[in-house]
Amino acid sequence: MSTRAKLMVAVVFLVLLGGGIAAYKTLRLGVPFWKGEQVHDWQIEARISFLATGKSLKARLALPAAAVEQKTESESGSLGYHYHIESDLGEYTAVWSAENREESQALYYRVRIPDSTSSGGEPLPATAPEPGNPGFSGSLAEAANAIVNRAKALTSDPDSLFVAIFDQIRNADTSQEFLLVKRHYEKEFKHNAMILMGIDLLEMANVPARIAYGVKLEEDGGSRPPVPLVEYCDGAYWKVRDPMNPGAVLDGHSFFVWHRGGGPLLDVTGGEGSRVVFTVAKERIPMASLADLRHSPLLVSTILGLPLSERAVFRYIVLIPLGAFVVVVLRNIIGIPTLGTFMPVLLALALLEIPLARGLIMFAVLIAAGLWFRFLLSRLNLLVVPRVAACVVIVTLLMMLMSVVSYRMGMSGGVQITLFPMIIIAWTIERMSLIWEEEGKHSALTQVGGSVVVAVLAYLFMKIGQIQYWAFYFPELLLVLLAGILLIGRYTGYRISELIRFKTFAHS
Amino acid sequence: MHEDSPLESGKWWHRWLLTPRELRARGVVGINMRNARYLLPNNPRKLYRLVDDKLQTKALAEAHGLSAPETYTVVRSPRDAARFESKLSAHPSFVIKPACGSGGKGVLVIDGRDDRGRYLKPSGAALTGDEVRHHLANILAGLFSLGGQRDNALVEYRVRPARVLTEISYQGAPDIRIVMLHGYPVMAMLRAATRESDGRANLHQGALGIGIDLATGLTIRAVHHGKPLFKHPDVDVDLIGIRMPGWGKILDIAVTCQEMTGLGYLGADIMIDETLGPLMIEVNARPGLAIQMANGVGLLRRLEPVVNQHALHPGVGHAEKIAFSQKHFAA
């Protein structure tokens, strides 16, 4: 068989395989092929971790009532643990128990909720609870009373009192009394000091209040600890609000109240250092087909069978082949010169994390400063690897400096730049300076400019929502992409840049 | 091949570009075609090291009785570098090269010594023995080699180019590049330095590419940055119609380069010494495409007949290959 025939067989096979699996998923399992505006659900995964101390173990995680009562899909991951759900007057708790465990343990509880206006923090009828008393004495009691009275004087009902107290806390009031109380709480409590302080102040004003926990419905957040909320009683109902945004009712599209009612969220006996983190992901696949997908023996299940926290990693990984494809097209068909073959892909990935303009400015500053430093280094006649390593150190320091400066100047997000590929930038500087010396600055700037153009185009391609959707939900389409790359690998026609390069042949 | 209408020139877009159809009609080879059709099938990966390391190339050349600049010494270790001066006391001029360098990187030319024992570069600058030793250490550390891996330094005879060549070059030593397929010379050009290229013979740094007629060894056309010209931009001298001395021997060296390396598609770099005649400098396994512009002819016009000839008569000898090329590829 000739090379050409082999290639065509491979291409046809890949297209049929990738396209076939995608067609099966969309036609038989009902996974929507177009991203569209269809309703999605939210997957929330709670991950409990702790260090077992060897005795009998019990972990209890409070569950959202809505998840248990509405029979939404939920599951728990716990190898070798006995697991059941305990129900107590409308409050639910997941209980895991085991004997003789050692080392670090991880337990999962995953629930799927529909995207709706209901956050789970709606008012619940209350049966006249008694407000507690923080039991202050002396100057502390006087100070706290002064704050409460001042807030009470301005307000008429528990709702506005709640807003007044938490506005003071949020705006870091500078009055004497406030600072005194604040210092006391910061000393007493390691976590959520300000929220506990607000709760106590509310109780002193005869508004019963307690802590609740919620999860922000954002896909890009990674694993995060629960968000502390405040639940208070306005006389007839228990209401849940976000103390960071006291004036607003919780929006079910961006917030989900995981636990209310005042009990502990997580309780582990027989273990140390327990904590719970939440990971959130959008789920666009109908619930009925998801079970089929997960248990399908084919490649079909792919990423969807993984825990959410691991799935989140793939949101970016599946984009890398797309970036590589863009590079192949731009280099082999258009003919844009770049510094290093896949450096633009890494730059494009970094740009996905930072706003485009800021990323490009940062890249330019890093390259310029690094080049200047590299020319200083070249006077020392260092060997190659130490020289590049020196560049890495300088680039890292420069990035820290830029973070600090941008933070001081009030630009948030200066801290996100950790993903910037520093090693790649150091190599880029090294190669650029070599080309600068050997072929002149024109050549060096052309190649860096080409790399940036390719990176931005790759970024724009990877940014398209539909493309991201396909890469994540139909990773088998990457086989079709592979077929395309193989075809380009045998493309023997002219590059666009060569049409210009060889224009002198017009006269021959 | 000449029947196509796109060959007629003077279309409005010719100021900026030629369409793929027009380039194809002129037989121009692009990078993708060179790689996929000529490089990959004809140059097995394992042969590359024969030409990427000049020590191996020179050893091969010696075994095949090919003229090449004499190697004075090879510096393989810091110890060799420390006592290089004793090895070179008999040679007033020499060239230091990284064995695995490319594109003229790290080449140091020494023309002689002054009365204080310092080494003189062609520009007149003087280097102390320590400075030369530092350069050798840089080469050993891999400063000039591909990928920065450790390298050896080669110290060899400094070629004194023939007068006809120095006359058409602004400083630097012009060299002749001959592209070969299956041992048939397909195209040749002379690369001459300009003030812009700073003594180097690299075309995209502004050196001149001058096409040479394979049959006669006469220069036929010259380009600078892809544009044709007739006079050297820095030296007032005609570039066309100059005869390369010892052309027959030059073609002979080129064909031997193919026989000794086994590479199907290669570029042989040759310099003409005033007293020693043509010398093989190096072999390039990935020769560029600018040679087409220097000759004003697409490579495909030459490569396709060779592919046919090679398929019909695979076992043709050395002299017949040269005769075939000179007969069919005359300008």
JSON list of C-alpha atoms in Angstrom, two decimals, chain A residues 191-364:
[
{"chain": "A", "resi": 191, "resn": "HIS", "atom": "CA", "xyz": [-12.33, 31.61, 60.92]},
{"chain": "A", "resi": 192, "resn": "ASN", "atom": "CA", "xyz": [-15.30, 33.80, 60.04]},
{"chain": "A", "resi": 193, "resn": "ALA", "atom": "CA", "xyz": [-14.59, 36.17, 62.94]},
{"chain": "A", "resi": 194, "resn": "MET", "atom": "CA", "xyz": [-16.44, 39.07, 61.37]},
{"chain": "A", "resi": 195, "resn": "ILE", "atom": "CA", "xyz": [-19.50, 36.98, 60.58]},
{"chain": "A", "resi": 196, "resn": "LEU", "atom": "CA", "xyz": [-19.70, 35.61, 64.11]},
{"chain": "A", "resi": 197, "resn": "MET", "atom": "CA", "xyz": [-19.39, 39.14, 65.39]},
{"chain": "A", "resi": 198, "resn": "GLY", "atom": "CA", "xyz": [-22.30, 40.25, 63.22]},
{"chain": "A", "resi": 199, "resn": "ILE", "atom": "CA", "xyz": [-24.39, 37.33, 64.43]},
{"chain": "A", "resi": 200, "resn": "ASP", "atom": "CA", "xyz": [-23.73, 38.19, 68.09]},
{"chain": "A", "resi": 201, "resn": "LEU", "atom": "CA", "xyz": [-24.55, 41.83, 67.50]},
{"chain": "A", "resi": 202, "resn": "LEU", "atom": "CA", "xyz": [-27.83, 40.81, 65.84]},
{"chain": "A", "resi": 203, "resn": "GLU", "atom": "CA", "xyz": [-28.68, 38.60, 68.82]},
{"chain": "A", "resi": 204, "resn": "MET", "atom": "CA", "xyz": [-27.99, 41.47, 71.20]},
{"chain": "A", "resi": 205, "resn": "ALA", "atom": "CA", "xyz": [-30.53, 43.47, 69.20]},
{"chain": "A", "resi": 206, "resn": "ASN", "atom": "CA", "xyz": [-33.06, 40.66, 69.81]},
{"chain": "A", "resi": 207, "resn": "VAL", "atom": "CA", "xyz": [-32.79, 39.24, 66.32]},
{"chain": "A", "resi": 208, "resn": "PRO", "atom": "CA", "xyz": [-32.04, 35.51, 66.50]},
{"chain": "A", "resi": 209, "resn": "ALA", "atom": "CA", "xyz": [-29.25, 34.68, 64.05]},
{"chain": "A", "resi": 210, "resn": "ARG", "atom": "CA", "xyz": [-26.97, 31.78, 63.17]},
{"chain": "A", "resi": 211, "resn": "ILE", "atom": "CA", "xyz": [-24.40, 30.77, 60.58]},
{"chain": "A", "resi": 212, "resn": "ALA", "atom": "CA", "xyz": [-25.29, 28.94, 57.36]},
{"chain": "A", "resi": 213, "resn": "TYR", "atom": "CA", "xyz": [-23.14, 27.68, 54.47]},
{"chain": "A", "resi": 214, "resn": "GLY", "atom": "CA", "xyz": [-23.51, 28.10, 50.74]},
{"chain": "A", "resi": 215, "resn": "VAL", "atom": "CA", "xyz": [-21.73, 27.40, 47.47]},
{"chain": "A", "resi": 216, "resn": "LYS", "atom": "CA", "xyz": [-21.11, 29.95, 44.71]},
{"chain": "A", "resi": 217, "resn": "LEU", "atom": "CA", "xyz": [-22.35, 28.59, 41.38]},
{"chain": "A", "resi": 218, "resn": "GLU", "atom": "CA", "xyz": [-19.32, 29.50, 39.27]},
{"chain": "A", "resi": 219, "resn": "GLU", "atom": "CA", "xyz": [-17.57, 27.08, 37.01]},
{"chain": "A", "resi": 220, "resn": "ASP", "atom": "CA", "xyz": [-14.10, 28.57, 37.03]},
{"chain": "A", "resi": 221, "resn": "GLY", "atom": "CA", "xyz": [-13.51, 28.56, 40.73]},
{"chain": "A", "resi": 222, "resn": "GLY", "atom": "CA", "xyz": [-11.83, 25.21, 41.23]},
{"chain": "A", "resi": 223, "resn": "SER", "atom": "CA", "xyz": [-12.15, 23.64, 44.68]},
{"chain": "A", "resi": 224, "resn": "ARG", "atom": "CA", "xyz": [-13.24, 26.14, 47.29]},
{"chain": "A", "resi": 225, "resn": "PRO", "atom": "CA", "xyz": [-14.29, 26.08, 50.94]},
{"chain": "A", "resi": 226, "resn": "PRO", "atom": "CA", "xyz": [-17.98, 26.77, 51.61]},
{"chain": "A", "resi": 227, "resn": "VAL", "atom": "CA", "xyz": [-19.09, 30.40, 51.74]},
{"chain": "A", "resi": 228, "resn": "PRO", "atom": "CA", "xyz": [-20.32, 31.39, 55.22]},
{"chain": "A", "resi": 229, "resn": "LEU", "atom": "CA", "xyz": [-23.79, 32.97, 55.22]},
{"chain": "A", "resi": 230, "resn": "VAL", "atom": "CA", "xyz": [-26.01, 34.36, 57.94]},
{"chain": "A", "resi": 231, "resn": "GLU", "atom": "CA", "xyz": [-29.49, 33.10, 58.75]},
{"chain": "A", "resi": 232, "resn": "TYR", "atom": "CA", "xyz": [-31.64, 35.39, 60.88]},
{"chain": "A", "resi": 233, "resn": "CYS", "atom": "CA", "xyz": [-35.22, 35.44, 62.11]},
{"chain": "A", "resi": 234, "resn": "ASP", "atom": "CA", "xyz": [-37.36, 38.48, 61.38]},
{"chain": "A", "resi": 235, "resn": "GLY", "atom": "CA", "xyz": [-40.01, 37.35, 63.84]},
{"chain": "A", "resi": 236, "resn": "ALA", "atom": "CA", "xyz": [-41.97, 35.11, 61.53]},
{"chain": "A", "resi": 237, "resn": "TYR", "atom": "CA", "xyz": [-39.46, 33.64, 59.08]},
{"chain": "A", "resi": 238, "resn": "TRP", "atom": "CA", "xyz": [-35.83, 32.46, 58.96]},
{"chain": "A", "resi": 239, "resn": "LYS", "atom": "CA", "xyz": [-34.04, 34.18, 56.09]},
{"chain": "A", "resi": 240, "resn": "VAL", "atom": "CA", "xyz": [-30.60, 33.51, 54.63]},
{"chain": "A", "resi": 241, "resn": "ARG", "atom": "CA", "xyz": [-28.45, 36.31, 53.25]},
{"chain": "A", "resi": 242, "resn": "ASP", "atom": "CA", "xyz": [-24.88, 36.83, 52.16]},
{"chain": "A", "resi": 243, "resn": "PRO", "atom": "CA", "xyz": [-23.13, 39.11, 54.66]},
{"chain": "A", "resi": 244, "resn": "MET", "atom": "CA", "xyz": [-20.84, 40.33, 51.87]},
{"chain": "A", "resi": 245, "resn": "ASN", "atom": "CA", "xyz": [-23.90, 41.58, 50.01]},
{"chain": "A", "resi": 246, "resn": "PRO", "atom": "CA", "xyz": [-26.38, 42.21, 52.85]},
{"chain": "A", "resi": 247, "resn": "GLY", "atom": "CA", "xyz": [-28.94, 44.20, 50.87]},
{"chain": "A", "resi": 248, "resn": "ALA", "atom": "CA", "xyz": [-29.74, 41.53, 48.28]},
{"chain": "A", "resi": 249, "resn": "VAL", "atom": "CA", "xyz": [-31.82, 38.37, 48.40]},
{"chain": "A", "resi": 250, "resn": "LEU", "atom": "CA", "xyz": [-29.75, 35.36, 47.27]},
{"chain": "A", "resi": 251, "resn": "ASP", "atom": "CA", "xyz": [-29.99, 34.64, 43.56]},
{"chain": "A", "resi": 252, "resn": "GLY", "atom": "CA", "xyz": [-30.55, 30.98, 42.80]},
{"chain": "A", "resi": 253, "resn": "HIS", "atom": "CA", "xyz": [-28.62, 31.25, 39.53]},
{"chain": "A", "resi": 254, "resn": "SER", "atom": "CA", "xyz": [-25.39, 32.13, 41.27]},
{"chain": "A", "resi": 255, "resn": "PHE", "atom": "CA", "xyz": [-25.79, 30.79, 44.79]},
{"chain": "A", "resi": 256, "resn": "PHE", "atom": "CA", "xyz": [-26.86, 27.57, 46.42]},
{"chain": "A", "resi": 257, "resn": "VAL", "atom": "CA", "xyz": [-27.46, 27.31, 50.16]},
{"chain": "A", "resi": 258, "resn": "TRP", "atom": "CA", "xyz": [-26.00, 23.97, 51.18]},
{"chain": "A", "resi": 259, "resn": "HIS", "atom": "CA", "xyz": [-26.73, 24.01, 54.88]},
{"chain": "A", "resi": 260, "resn": "ARG", "atom": "CA", "xyz": [-28.96, 26.09, 57.17]},
{"chain": "A", "resi": 261, "resn": "GLY", "atom": "CA", "xyz": [-30.45, 25.54, 60.57]},
{"chain": "A", "resi": 262, "resn": "GLY", "atom": "CA", "xyz": [-27.47, 26.27, 62.71]},
{"chain": "A", "resi": 263, "resn": "GLY", "atom": "CA", "xyz": [-25.99, 22.79, 63.18]},
{"chain": "A", "resi": 264, "resn": "PRO", "atom": "CA", "xyz": [-22.42, 21.97, 62.17]},
{"chain": "A", "resi": 265, "resn": "LEU", "atom": "CA", "xyz": [-21.73, 21.49, 58.47]},
{"chain": "A", "resi": 266, "resn": "LEU", "atom": "CA", "xyz": [-19.10, 18.82, 58.97]},
{"chain": "A", "resi": 267, "resn": "ASP", "atom": "CA", "xyz": [-18.37, 16.69, 62.00]},
{"chain": "A", "resi": 268, "resn": "VAL", "atom": "CA", "xyz": [-15.61, 14.08, 62.01]},
{"chain": "A", "resi": 269, "resn": "THR", "atom": "CA", "xyz": [-14.84, 11.84, 64.98]},
{"chain": "A", "resi": 270, "resn": "GLY", "atom": "CA", "xyz": [-11.72, 9.71, 64.88]},
{"chain": "A", "resi": 271, "resn": "GLY", "atom": "CA", "xyz": [-9.94, 12.04, 62.47]},
{"chain": "A", "resi": 272, "resn": "GLU", "atom": "CA", "xyz": [-7.88, 15.22, 62.53]},
{"chain": "A", "resi": 273, "resn": "GLY", "atom": "CA", "xyz": [-7.66, 18.30, 60.34]},
{"chain": "A", "resi": 274, "resn": "SER", "atom": "CA", "xyz": [-10.98, 17.70, 58.66]},
{"chain": "A", "resi": 275, "resn": "ARG", "atom": "CA", "xyz": [-12.16, 20.09, 55.98]},
{"chain": "A", "resi": 276, "resn": "VAL", "atom": "CA", "xyz": [-14.69, 20.19, 53.20]},
{"chain": "A", "resi": 277, "resn": "VAL", "atom": "CA", "xyz": [-14.29, 21.86, 49.82]},
{"chain": "A", "resi": 278, "resn": "PHE", "atom": "CA", "xyz": [-16.83, 22.27, 47.03]},
{"chain": "A", "resi": 279, "resn": "THR", "atom": "CA", "xyz": [-16.34, 22.05, 43.29]},
{"chain": "A", "resi": 280, "resn": "VAL", "atom": "CA", "xyz": [-19.02, 23.25, 40.89]},
{"chain": "A", "resi": 281, "resn": "ALA", "atom": "CA", "xyz": [-19.54, 22.41, 37.23]},
{"chain": "A", "resi": 282, "resn": "LYS", "atom": "CA", "xyz": [-22.23, 23.07, 34.67]},
{"chain": "A", "resi": 283, "resn": "GLU", "atom": "CA", "xyz": [-23.91, 19.96, 33.37]},
{"chain": "A", "resi": 284, "resn": "ARG", "atom": "CA", "xyz": [-25.52, 20.18, 29.96]},
{"chain": "A", "resi": 285, "resn": "ILE", "atom": "CA", "xyz": [-26.23, 16.55, 29.43]},
{"chain": "A", "resi": 286, "resn": "PRO", "atom": "CA", "xyz": [-29.78, 15.38, 30.26]},
{"chain": "A", "resi": 287, "resn": "MET", "atom": "CA", "xyz": [-29.85, 13.41, 33.47]},
{"chain": "A", "resi": 288, "resn": "ALA", "atom": "CA", "xyz": [-31.35, 10.33, 31.89]},
{"chain": "A", "resi": 289, "resn": "SER", "atom": "CA", "xyz": [-28.48, 9.96, 29.40]},
{"chain": "A", "resi": 290, "resn": "LEU", "atom": "CA", "xyz": [-25.76, 10.74, 31.90]},
{"chain": "A", "resi": 291, "resn": "ALA", "atom": "CA", "xyz": [-26.13, 7.39, 33.63]},
{"chain": "A", "resi": 292, "resn": "ASP", "atom": "CA", "xyz": [-25.82, 5.64, 30.25]},
{"chain": "A", "resi": 293, "resn": "LEU", "atom": "CA", "xyz": [-22.73, 7.67, 29.48]},
{"chain": "A", "resi": 294, "resn": "ARG", "atom": "CA", "xyz": [-20.98, 6.89, 32.72]},
{"chain": "A", "resi": 295, "resn": "HIS", "atom": "CA", "xyz": [-21.53, 3.18, 32.43]},
{"chain": "A", "resi": 296, "resn": "SER", "atom": "CA", "xyz": [-20.90, 2.91, 28.73]},
{"chain": "A", "resi": 297, "resn": "PRO", "atom": "CA", "xyz": [-17.93, 0.67, 27.99]},
{"chain": "A", "resi": 298, "resn": "LEU", "atom": "CA", "xyz": [-16.81, 2.73, 25.01]},
{"chain": "A", "resi": 299, "resn": "LEU", "atom": "CA", "xyz": [-14.61, 5.78, 24.96]},
{"chain": "A", "resi": 300, "resn": "VAL", "atom": "CA", "xyz": [-17.95, 7.54, 25.29]},
{"chain": "A", "resi": 301, "resn": "SER", "atom": "CA", "xyz": [-17.92, 8.05, 29.03]},
{"chain": "A", "resi": 302, "resn": "THR", "atom": "CA", "xyz": [-14.53, 9.79, 28.96]},
{"chain": "A", "resi": 303, "resn": "ILE", "atom": "CA", "xyz": [-14.20, 12.76, 31.26]},
{"chain": "A", "resi": 304, "resn": "LEU", "atom": "CA", "xyz": [-17.74, 12.56, 32.58]},
{"chain": "A", "resi": 305, "resn": "GLY", "atom": "CA", "xyz": [-16.89, 9.57, 34.73]},
{"chain": "A", "resi": 306, "resn": "LEU", "atom": "CA", "xyz": [-14.32, 11.48, 36.77]},
{"chain": "A", "resi": 307, "resn": "PRO", "atom": "CA", "xyz": [-14.88, 13.36, 40.02]},
{"chain": "A", "resi": 308, "resn": "LEU", "atom": "CA", "xyz": [-15.68, 17.01, 39.44]},
{"chain": "A", "resi": 309, "resn": "SER", "atom": "CA", "xyz": [-12.44, 18.32, 40.85]},
{"chain": "A", "resi": 310, "resn": "GLU", "atom": "CA", "xyz": [-10.51, 16.24, 38.31]},
{"chain": "A", "resi": 311, "resn": "ARG", "atom": "CA", "xyz": [-12.91, 17.07, 35.51]},
{"chain": "A", "resi": 312, "resn": "ALA", "atom": "CA", "xyz": [-12.22, 20.74, 36.06]},
{"chain": "A", "resi": 313, "resn": "VAL", "atom": "CA", "xyz": [-8.57, 20.23, 35.09]},
{"chain": "A", "resi": 314, "resn": "PHE", "atom": "CA", "xyz": [-9.65, 18.90, 31.70]},
{"chain": "A", "resi": 315, "resn": "ARG", "atom": "CA", "xyz": [-11.49, 22.08, 30.85]},
{"chain": "A", "resi": 316, "resn": "TYR", "atom": "CA", "xyz": [-8.10, 23.47, 29.83]},
{"chain": "A", "resi": 317, "resn": "ILE", "atom": "CA", "xyz": [-6.30, 20.30, 28.83]},
{"chain": "A", "resi": 318, "resn": "VAL", "atom": "CA", "xyz": [-8.76, 19.49, 26.03]},
{"chain": "A", "resi": 319, "resn": "LEU", "atom": "CA", "xyz": [-8.04, 22.91, 24.55]},
{"chain": "A", "resi": 320, "resn": "ILE", "atom": "CA", "xyz": [-4.33, 22.27, 24.04]},
{"chain": "A", "resi": 321, "resn": "PRO", "atom": "CA", "xyz": [-4.81, 20.11, 20.89]},
{"chain": "A", "resi": 322, "resn": "LEU", "atom": "CA", "xyz": [-6.95, 22.89, 19.43]},
{"chain": "A", "resi": 323, "resn": "GLY", "atom": "CA", "xyz": [-4.14, 25.36, 19.98]},
{"chain": "A", "resi": 324, "resn": "ALA", "atom": "CA", "xyz": [-1.67, 22.94, 18.41]},
{"chain": "A", "resi": 325, "resn": "PHE", "atom": "CA", "xyz": [-3.98, 22.63, 15.39]},
{"chain": "A", "resi": 326, "resn": "VAL", "atom": "CA", "xyz": [-4.05, 26.42, 14.96]},
{"chain": "A", "resi": 327, "resn": "VAL", "atom": "CA", "xyz": [-0.25, 26.46, 15.09]},
{"chain": "A", "resi": 328, "resn": "VAL", "atom": "CA", "xyz": [-0.04, 23.75, 12.42]},
{"chain": "A", "resi": 329, "resn": "VAL", "atom": "CA", "xyz": [-2.37, 25.68, 10.13]},
{"chain": "A", "resi": 330, "resn": "LEU", "atom": "CA", "xyz": [-0.62, 29.01, 10.64]},
{"chain": "A", "resi": 331, "resn": "ARG", "atom": "CA", "xyz": [2.87, 27.60, 10.18]},
{"chain": "A", "resi": 332, "resn": "ASN", "atom": "CA", "xyz": [2.41, 25.05, 7.41]},
{"chain": "A", "resi": 333, "resn": "ILE", "atom": "CA", "xyz": [-0.34, 26.67, 5.39]},
{"chain": "A", "resi": 334, "resn": "ILE", "atom": "CA", "xyz": [0.02, 30.39, 6.10]},
{"chain": "A", "resi": 335, "resn": "GLY", "atom": "CA", "xyz": [3.75, 30.33, 6.87]},
{"chain": "A", "resi": 336, "resn": "ILE", "atom": "CA", "xyz": [3.96, 32.70, 9.85]},
{"chain": "A", "resi": 337, "resn": "PRO", "atom": "CA", "xyz": [7.41, 32.42, 11.44]},
{"chain": "A", "resi": 338, "resn": "THR", "atom": "CA", "xyz": [7.35, 31.73, 15.20]},
{"chain": "A", "resi": 339, "resn": "LEU", "atom": "CA", "xyz": [9.94, 31.36, 17.91]},
{"chain": "A", "resi": 340, "resn": "GLY", "atom": "CA", "xyz": [9.75, 27.74, 18.97]},
{"chain": "A", "resi": 341, "resn": "THR", "atom": "CA", "xyz": [7.01, 25.54, 17.60]},
{"chain": "A", "resi": 342, "resn": "PHE", "atom": "CA", "xyz": [4.51, 25.33, 20.40]},
{"chain": "A", "resi": 343, "resn": "MET", "atom": "CA", "xyz": [5.48, 28.33, 22.49]},
{"chain": "A", "resi": 344, "resn": "PRO", "atom": "CA", "xyz": [2.43, 30.21, 21.11]},
{"chain": "A", "resi": 345, "resn": "VAL", "atom": "CA", "xyz": [0.07, 27.51, 22.45]},
{"chain": "A", "resi": 346, "resn": "LEU", "atom": "CA", "xyz": [1.40, 27.96, 25.97]},
{"chain": "A", "resi": 347, "resn": "LEU", "atom": "CA", "xyz": [1.14, 31.71, 25.63]},
{"chain": "A", "resi": 348, "resn": "ALA", "atom": "CA", "xyz": [-2.45, 31.31, 24.41]},
{"chain": "A", "resi": 349, "resn": "LEU", "atom": "CA", "xyz": [-3.29, 29.09, 27.40]},
{"chain": "A", "resi": 350, "resn": "ALA", "atom": "CA", "xyz": [-1.90, 31.74, 29.72]},
{"chain": "A", "resi": 351, "resn": "LEU", "atom": "CA", "xyz": [-4.03, 34.35, 27.94]},
{"chain": "A", "resi": 352, "resn": "LEU", "atom": "CA", "xyz": [-7.15, 32.29, 28.67]},
{"chain": "A", "resi": 353, "resn": "GLU", "atom": "CA", "xyz": [-6.55, 33.00, 32.35]},
{"chain": "A", "resi": 354, "resn": "ILE", "atom": "CA", "xyz": [-5.83, 36.71, 32.09]},
{"chain": "A", "resi": 355, "resn": "PRO", "atom": "CA", "xyz": [-7.62, 39.46, 30.17]},
{"chain": "A", "resi": 356, "resn": "LEU", "atom": "CA", "xyz": [-6.08, 39.65, 26.69]},
{"chain": "A", "resi": 357, "resn": "ALA", "atom": "CA", "xyz": [-4.74, 43.20, 26.77]},
{"chain": "A", "resi": 358, "resn": "ARG", "atom": "CA", "xyz": [-3.15, 42.79, 30.18]},
{"chain": "A", "resi": 359, "resn": "GLY", "atom": "CA", "xyz": [-1.62, 39.46, 29.18]},
{"chain": "A", "resi": 360, "resn": "LEU", "atom": "CA", "xyz": [-0.04, 40.97, 26.08]},
{"chain": "A", "resi": 361, "resn": "ILE", "atom": "CA", "xyz": [1.31, 43.98, 27.96]},
{"chain": "A", "resi": 362, "resn": "MET", "atom": "CA", "xyz": [2.76, 41.66, 30.56]},
{"chain": "A", "resi": 363, "resn": "PHE", "atom": "CA", "xyz": [4.35, 39.48, 27.89]},
{"chain": "A", "resi": 364, "resn": "ALA", "atom": "CA", "xyz": [5.88, 42.52, 26.19]}
]
